[in-house]
Coordinates of C-alpha atoms in Angstrom, one line a residue:
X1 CA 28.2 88.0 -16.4
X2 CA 28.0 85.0 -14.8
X3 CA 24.8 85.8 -13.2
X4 CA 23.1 87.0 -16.5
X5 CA 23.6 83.4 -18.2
X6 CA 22.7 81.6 -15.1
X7 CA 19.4 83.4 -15.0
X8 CA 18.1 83.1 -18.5
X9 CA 18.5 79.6 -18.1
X10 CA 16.7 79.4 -15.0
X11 CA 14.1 80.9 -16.9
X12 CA 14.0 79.0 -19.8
X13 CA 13.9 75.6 -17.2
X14 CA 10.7 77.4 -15.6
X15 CA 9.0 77.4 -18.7
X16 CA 9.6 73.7 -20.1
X17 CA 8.7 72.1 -16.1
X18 CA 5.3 73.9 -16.7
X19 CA 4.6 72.7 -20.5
X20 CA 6.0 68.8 -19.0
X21 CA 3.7 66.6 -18.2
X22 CA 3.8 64.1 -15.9
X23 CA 5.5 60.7 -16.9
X24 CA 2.9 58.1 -15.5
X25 CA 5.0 55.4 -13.8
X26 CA 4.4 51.5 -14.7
X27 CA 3.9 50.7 -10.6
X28 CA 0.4 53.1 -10.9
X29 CA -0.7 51.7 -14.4
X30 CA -0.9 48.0 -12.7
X31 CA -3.8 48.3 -10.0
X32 CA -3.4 44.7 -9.0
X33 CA 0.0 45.5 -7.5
X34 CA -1.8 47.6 -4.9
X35 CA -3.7 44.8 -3.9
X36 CA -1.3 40.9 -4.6
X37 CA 2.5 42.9 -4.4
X38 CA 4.8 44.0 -1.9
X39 CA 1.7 47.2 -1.4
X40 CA -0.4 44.5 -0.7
X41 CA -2.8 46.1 2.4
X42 CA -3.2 44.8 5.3
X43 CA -5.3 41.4 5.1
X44 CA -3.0 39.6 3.1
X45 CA 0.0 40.4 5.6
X46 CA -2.6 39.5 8.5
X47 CA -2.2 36.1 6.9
X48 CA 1.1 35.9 7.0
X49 CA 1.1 37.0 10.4
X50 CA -0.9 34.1 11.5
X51 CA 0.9 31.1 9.2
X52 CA 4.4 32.3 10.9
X53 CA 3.0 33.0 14.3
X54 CA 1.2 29.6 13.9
X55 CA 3.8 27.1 12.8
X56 CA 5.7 28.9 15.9
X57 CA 3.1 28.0 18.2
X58 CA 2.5 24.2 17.2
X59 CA 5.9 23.1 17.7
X60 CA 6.1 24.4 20.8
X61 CA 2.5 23.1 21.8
X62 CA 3.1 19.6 21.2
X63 CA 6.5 19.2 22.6
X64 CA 4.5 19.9 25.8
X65 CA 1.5 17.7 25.2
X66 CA 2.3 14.6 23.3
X67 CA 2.8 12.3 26.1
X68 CA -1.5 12.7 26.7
X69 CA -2.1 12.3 22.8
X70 CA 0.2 8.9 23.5
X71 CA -2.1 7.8 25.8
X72 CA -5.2 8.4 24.0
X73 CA -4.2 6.7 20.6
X74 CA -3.1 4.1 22.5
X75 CA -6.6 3.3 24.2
X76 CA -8.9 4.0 21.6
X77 CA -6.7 1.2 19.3
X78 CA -7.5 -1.1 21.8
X79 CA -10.2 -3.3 21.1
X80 CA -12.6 -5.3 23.4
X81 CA -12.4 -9.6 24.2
X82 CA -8.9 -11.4 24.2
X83 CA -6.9 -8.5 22.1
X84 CA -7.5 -6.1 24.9
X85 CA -4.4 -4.8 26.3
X86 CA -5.0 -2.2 28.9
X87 CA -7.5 -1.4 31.8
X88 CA -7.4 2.3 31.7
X89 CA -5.1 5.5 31.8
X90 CA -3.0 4.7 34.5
X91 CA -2.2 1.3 33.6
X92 CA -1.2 2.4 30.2
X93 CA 1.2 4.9 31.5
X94 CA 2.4 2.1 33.7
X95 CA 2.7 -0.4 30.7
X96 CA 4.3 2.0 28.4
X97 CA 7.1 3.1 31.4
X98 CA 7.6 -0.3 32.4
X99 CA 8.5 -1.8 28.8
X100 CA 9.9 1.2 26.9
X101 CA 10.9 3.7 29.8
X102 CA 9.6 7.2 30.4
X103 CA 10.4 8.2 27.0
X104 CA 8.3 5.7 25.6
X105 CA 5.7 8.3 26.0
X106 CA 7.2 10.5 23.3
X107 CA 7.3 7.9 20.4
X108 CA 6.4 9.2 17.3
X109 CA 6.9 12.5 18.7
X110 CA 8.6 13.3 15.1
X111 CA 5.8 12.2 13.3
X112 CA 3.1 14.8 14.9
X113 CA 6.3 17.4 15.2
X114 CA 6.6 17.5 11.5
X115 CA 2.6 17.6 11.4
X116 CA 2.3 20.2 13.7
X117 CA 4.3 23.5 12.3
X118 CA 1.8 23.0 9.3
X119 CA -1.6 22.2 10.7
X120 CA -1.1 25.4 13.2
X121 CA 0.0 27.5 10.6
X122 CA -2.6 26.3 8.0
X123 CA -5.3 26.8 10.5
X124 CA -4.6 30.4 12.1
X125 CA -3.4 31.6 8.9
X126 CA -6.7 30.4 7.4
X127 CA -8.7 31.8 10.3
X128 CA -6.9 35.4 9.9
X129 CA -7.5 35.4 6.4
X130 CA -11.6 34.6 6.4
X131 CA -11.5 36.7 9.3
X132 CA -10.2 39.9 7.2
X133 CA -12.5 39.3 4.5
X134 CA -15.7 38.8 6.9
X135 CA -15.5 40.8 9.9
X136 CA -17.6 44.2 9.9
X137 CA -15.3 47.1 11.8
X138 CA -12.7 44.3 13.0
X139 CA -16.0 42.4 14.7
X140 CA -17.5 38.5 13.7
X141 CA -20.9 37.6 13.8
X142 CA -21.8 34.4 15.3
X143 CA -22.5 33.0 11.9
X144 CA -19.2 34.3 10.6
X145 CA -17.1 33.1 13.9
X146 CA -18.6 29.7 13.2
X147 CA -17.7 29.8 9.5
X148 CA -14.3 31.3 10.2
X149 CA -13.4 28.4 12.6
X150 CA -14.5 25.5 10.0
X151 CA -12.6 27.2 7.0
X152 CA -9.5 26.7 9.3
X153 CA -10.5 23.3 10.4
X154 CA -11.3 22.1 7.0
X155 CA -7.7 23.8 5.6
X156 CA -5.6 21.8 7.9
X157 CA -7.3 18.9 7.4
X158 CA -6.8 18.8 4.3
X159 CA -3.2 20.4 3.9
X160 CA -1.3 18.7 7.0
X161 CA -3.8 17.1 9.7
X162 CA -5.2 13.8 7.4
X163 CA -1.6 12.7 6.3
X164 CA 0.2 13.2 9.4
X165 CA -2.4 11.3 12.0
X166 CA -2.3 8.4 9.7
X167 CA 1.6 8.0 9.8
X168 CA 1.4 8.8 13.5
X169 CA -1.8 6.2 14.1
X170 CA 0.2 3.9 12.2
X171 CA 3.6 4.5 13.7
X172 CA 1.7 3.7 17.4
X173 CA -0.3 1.0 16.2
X174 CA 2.7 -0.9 14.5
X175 CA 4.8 -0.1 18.2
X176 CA 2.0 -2.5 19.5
X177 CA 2.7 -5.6 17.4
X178 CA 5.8 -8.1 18.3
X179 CA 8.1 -7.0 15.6
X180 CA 7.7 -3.2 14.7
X181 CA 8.2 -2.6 11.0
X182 CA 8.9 0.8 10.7
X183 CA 12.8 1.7 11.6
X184 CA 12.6 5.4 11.6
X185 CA 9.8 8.1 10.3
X186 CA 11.3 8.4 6.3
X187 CA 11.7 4.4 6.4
X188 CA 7.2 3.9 7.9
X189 CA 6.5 6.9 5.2
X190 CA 8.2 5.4 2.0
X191 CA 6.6 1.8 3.3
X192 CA 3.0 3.0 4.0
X193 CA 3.5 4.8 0.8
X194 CA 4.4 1.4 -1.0
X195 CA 2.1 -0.8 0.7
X196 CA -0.7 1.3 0.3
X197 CA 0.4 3.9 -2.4
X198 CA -0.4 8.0 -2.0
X199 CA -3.9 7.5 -0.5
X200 CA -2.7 4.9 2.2
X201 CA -1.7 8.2 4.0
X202 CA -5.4 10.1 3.5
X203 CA -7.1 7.5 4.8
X204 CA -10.2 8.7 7.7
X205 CA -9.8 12.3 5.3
X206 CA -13.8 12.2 6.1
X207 CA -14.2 12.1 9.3
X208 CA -10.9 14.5 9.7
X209 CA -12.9 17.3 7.9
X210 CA -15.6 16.7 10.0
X211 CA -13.7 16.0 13.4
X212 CA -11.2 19.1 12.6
X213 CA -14.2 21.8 11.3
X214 CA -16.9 21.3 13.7
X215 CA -13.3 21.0 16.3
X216 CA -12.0 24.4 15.2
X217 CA -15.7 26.1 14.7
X218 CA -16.5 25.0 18.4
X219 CA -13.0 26.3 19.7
X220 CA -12.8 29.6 17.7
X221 CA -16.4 30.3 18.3
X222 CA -15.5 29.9 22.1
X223 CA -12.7 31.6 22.2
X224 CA -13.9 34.8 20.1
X225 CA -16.9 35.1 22.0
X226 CA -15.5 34.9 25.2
X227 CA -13.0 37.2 24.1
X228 CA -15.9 39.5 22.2
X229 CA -17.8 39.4 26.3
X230 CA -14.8 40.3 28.3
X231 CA -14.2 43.6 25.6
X232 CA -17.6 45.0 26.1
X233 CA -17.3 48.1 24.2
X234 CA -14.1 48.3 23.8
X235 CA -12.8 46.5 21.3
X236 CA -8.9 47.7 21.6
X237 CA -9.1 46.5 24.8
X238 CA -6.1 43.8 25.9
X239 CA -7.0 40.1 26.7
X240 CA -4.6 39.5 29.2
X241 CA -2.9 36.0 28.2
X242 CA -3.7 33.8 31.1
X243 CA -7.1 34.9 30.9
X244 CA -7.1 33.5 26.8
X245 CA -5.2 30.4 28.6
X246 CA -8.8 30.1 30.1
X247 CA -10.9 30.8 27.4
X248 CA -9.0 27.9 25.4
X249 CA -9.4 25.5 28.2
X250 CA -12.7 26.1 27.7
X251 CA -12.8 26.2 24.1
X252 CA -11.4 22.7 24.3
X253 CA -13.2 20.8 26.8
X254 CA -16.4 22.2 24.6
X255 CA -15.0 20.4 21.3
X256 CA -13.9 17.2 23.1
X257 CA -17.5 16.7 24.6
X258 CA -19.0 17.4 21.3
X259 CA -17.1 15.5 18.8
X260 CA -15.1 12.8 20.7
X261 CA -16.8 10.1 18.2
X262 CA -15.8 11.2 15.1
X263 CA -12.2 11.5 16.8
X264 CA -12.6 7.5 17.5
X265 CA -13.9 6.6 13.9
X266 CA -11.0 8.9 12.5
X267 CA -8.2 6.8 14.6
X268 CA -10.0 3.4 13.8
X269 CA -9.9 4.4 9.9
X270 CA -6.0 5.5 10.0
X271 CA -4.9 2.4 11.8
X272 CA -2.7 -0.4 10.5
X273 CA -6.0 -2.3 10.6
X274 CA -8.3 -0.2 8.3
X275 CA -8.9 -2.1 5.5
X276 CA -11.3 -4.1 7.3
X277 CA -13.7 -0.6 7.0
X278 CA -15.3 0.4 3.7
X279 CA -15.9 3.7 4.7
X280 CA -17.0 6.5 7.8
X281 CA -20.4 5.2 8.0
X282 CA -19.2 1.5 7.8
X283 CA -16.6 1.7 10.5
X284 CA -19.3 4.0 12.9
X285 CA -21.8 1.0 12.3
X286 CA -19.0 -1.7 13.2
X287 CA -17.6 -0.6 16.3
X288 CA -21.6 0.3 17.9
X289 CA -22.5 -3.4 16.7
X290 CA -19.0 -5.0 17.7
X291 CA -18.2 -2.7 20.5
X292 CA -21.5 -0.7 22.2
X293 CA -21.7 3.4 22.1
X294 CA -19.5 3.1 25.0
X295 CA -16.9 2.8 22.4
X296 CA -17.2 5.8 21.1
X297 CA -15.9 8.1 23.8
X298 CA -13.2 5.3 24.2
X299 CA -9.7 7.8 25.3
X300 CA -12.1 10.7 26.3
X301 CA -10.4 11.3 29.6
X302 CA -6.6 11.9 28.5
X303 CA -8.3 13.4 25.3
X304 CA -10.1 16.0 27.6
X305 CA -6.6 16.5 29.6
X306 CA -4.5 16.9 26.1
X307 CA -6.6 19.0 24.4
X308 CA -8.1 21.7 27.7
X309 CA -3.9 22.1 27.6
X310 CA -3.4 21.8 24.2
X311 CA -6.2 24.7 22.9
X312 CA -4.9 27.1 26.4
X313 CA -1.5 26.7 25.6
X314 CA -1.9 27.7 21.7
X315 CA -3.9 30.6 21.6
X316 CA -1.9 31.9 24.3
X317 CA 1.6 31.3 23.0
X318 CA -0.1 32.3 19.3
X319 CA -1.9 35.9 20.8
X320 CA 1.7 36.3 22.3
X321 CA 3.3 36.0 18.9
X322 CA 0.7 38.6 17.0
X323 CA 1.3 41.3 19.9
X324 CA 5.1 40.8 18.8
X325 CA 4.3 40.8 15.0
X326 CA 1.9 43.1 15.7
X327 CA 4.9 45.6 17.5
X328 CA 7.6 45.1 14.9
X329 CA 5.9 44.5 11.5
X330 CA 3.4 47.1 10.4
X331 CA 1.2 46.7 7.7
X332 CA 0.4 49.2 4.8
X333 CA -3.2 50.3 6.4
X334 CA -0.9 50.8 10.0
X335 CA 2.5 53.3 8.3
X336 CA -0.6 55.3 6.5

């Protein structure tokens, strides 16, 4: 008995699944979802990839080479005649040692610290991003490689590089002067901020987007290229990370040669001195008629030594941070 009204039932069930149609859920009526949600594929988490791996990899880069950025700033604020302070690199480093100890070489570490998470993770999740949207079969043309590089440069520029390397320009420059004004880096941002309102920090944001595009276009040219040559034909093929150490040494000696003017109009234009400069092009003519083209490649040598370091050390900390993203966090295009 039991089995006879069991079985009529199951019937019955057989006949209403085939007449049901199927109920079409919201998720597959929104096609968007597939593309900006959680489904997103796999170029916007290749962005997300690079901003975290990024911001990683800055913090730990300048930690290791701020004392040569020091250095650097300090020369190229120093102007020629009776205001001139040092002779070169070594006597800086002496200077600096002698009168604030070897820790003097990290002041305003804070200010580029806070800078630095940003810019790196602006630029590399920049780069990823144009990257995804540009390459042909996961390769870059030398146009594109070149484009992808100043989208990156110009994005940090804009979102972190401009307003931190005026507070840290500043933040050196007043360390020069008898009686330092700034007590700590919230106390020099609220009184730059006062003194000179929002824009006092986005001053030099010219010559930044010109020094950090045609910087990052040079280095991640470089750098892909080389990479690109050492691949061949095989384009799964594993850089190994000593060898991308080298490519960025490279990479950064290239964009220090090229652009190590702009880099001195950009300090001159963020210092505590800059209101005595209309503009990029009125700064650039003052220091050739004041100061001789010599002046322009004023801090090259512990520039060249920061940055070879600086460019080696990132791209190989960051491709060491994407081959662990790469292991543990798949993306939709990778599960399917």
């Amino acid at each position: 008995m039991q089995a006879t009204f069991i079985f009529p039932q199951l019937i019955l069930l057989n006949r209403f699944s085939a007449m049901a149609k199927p109920i079409p859920m919201p998720f597959f009526q929104r096609p968007w979802l597939m593309q900006q949600g959680a489904a997103a594929a796999e170029g916007g988490n290749k962005g997300l990839k690079g901003i975290l791996a990024g911001g990683i990899t800055g913090g730990i880069e300048i930690c290791i080479t701020y004392p040569t950025e020091y250095i650097k700033t300090q020369l190229q604020l120093d102007e020629k005649g009776d205001r001139k302070r040092y002779s070169g690199v070594t006597d800086c480093i002496r200077k600096t040692v002698i009168q604030r100890g070897f820790f003097g070489l990290y002041r305003g570490l804070s200010v580029l610290l806070y800078g630095s998470i940003p810019k790196t993770a602006s630029r590399f999740g920049a780069f990823e991003t144009l990257k995804d949207h540009m390459a042909d079969n996961g390769q870059l043309s030398i146009f594109s490689k070149l484009l992808c590089g100043l989208g990156a440069g110009i994005c940090e520029a804009v979102i972190a590089v401009t307003p931190m390397e005026t507070i840290k320009v500043k933040f050196i420059n007043d360390q020069r002067t008898a009686k330092p004004q700034f007590k700590g880096f919230f106390h020099g941002v609220g009184r730059i901020i006062c003194n000179d309102g929002i824009g006092g920090i986005y001053k030099g944001v010219t010559a930044t987007i010109l020094k950090q595009g045609s910087n990052q276009a040079i280095r991640f040219f470089v750098v892909e290229s080389l990479k690109d040559s050492y691949k061949a034909k095989n384009p799964q093929k594993p850089v190994p990370k000593l060898l991308v150490g080298a490519f960025g040494f490279i990479a950064g000696a290239a964009s220090v040669l090229c652009n190590t003017p702009l880099d001195v109009i950009k300090t001159r234009m963020q210092g505590l001195e800059a209101a005595k400069y209309h503009s990029t092009a009125n700064c650039a003519l003052k220091i050739w008629h004041n100061e001789g083209i010599s002046a322009f490649y004023k801090g090259t040598v512990p520039r060249l030594s920061r940055v070879c370091l600086d460019v080696a050390f990132t791209f190989m900390i960051y491709d060491s941070f994407m081959d662990v993203f790469n292991r543990v966090w798949y993306t939709t295009d990778e599960i399917n």
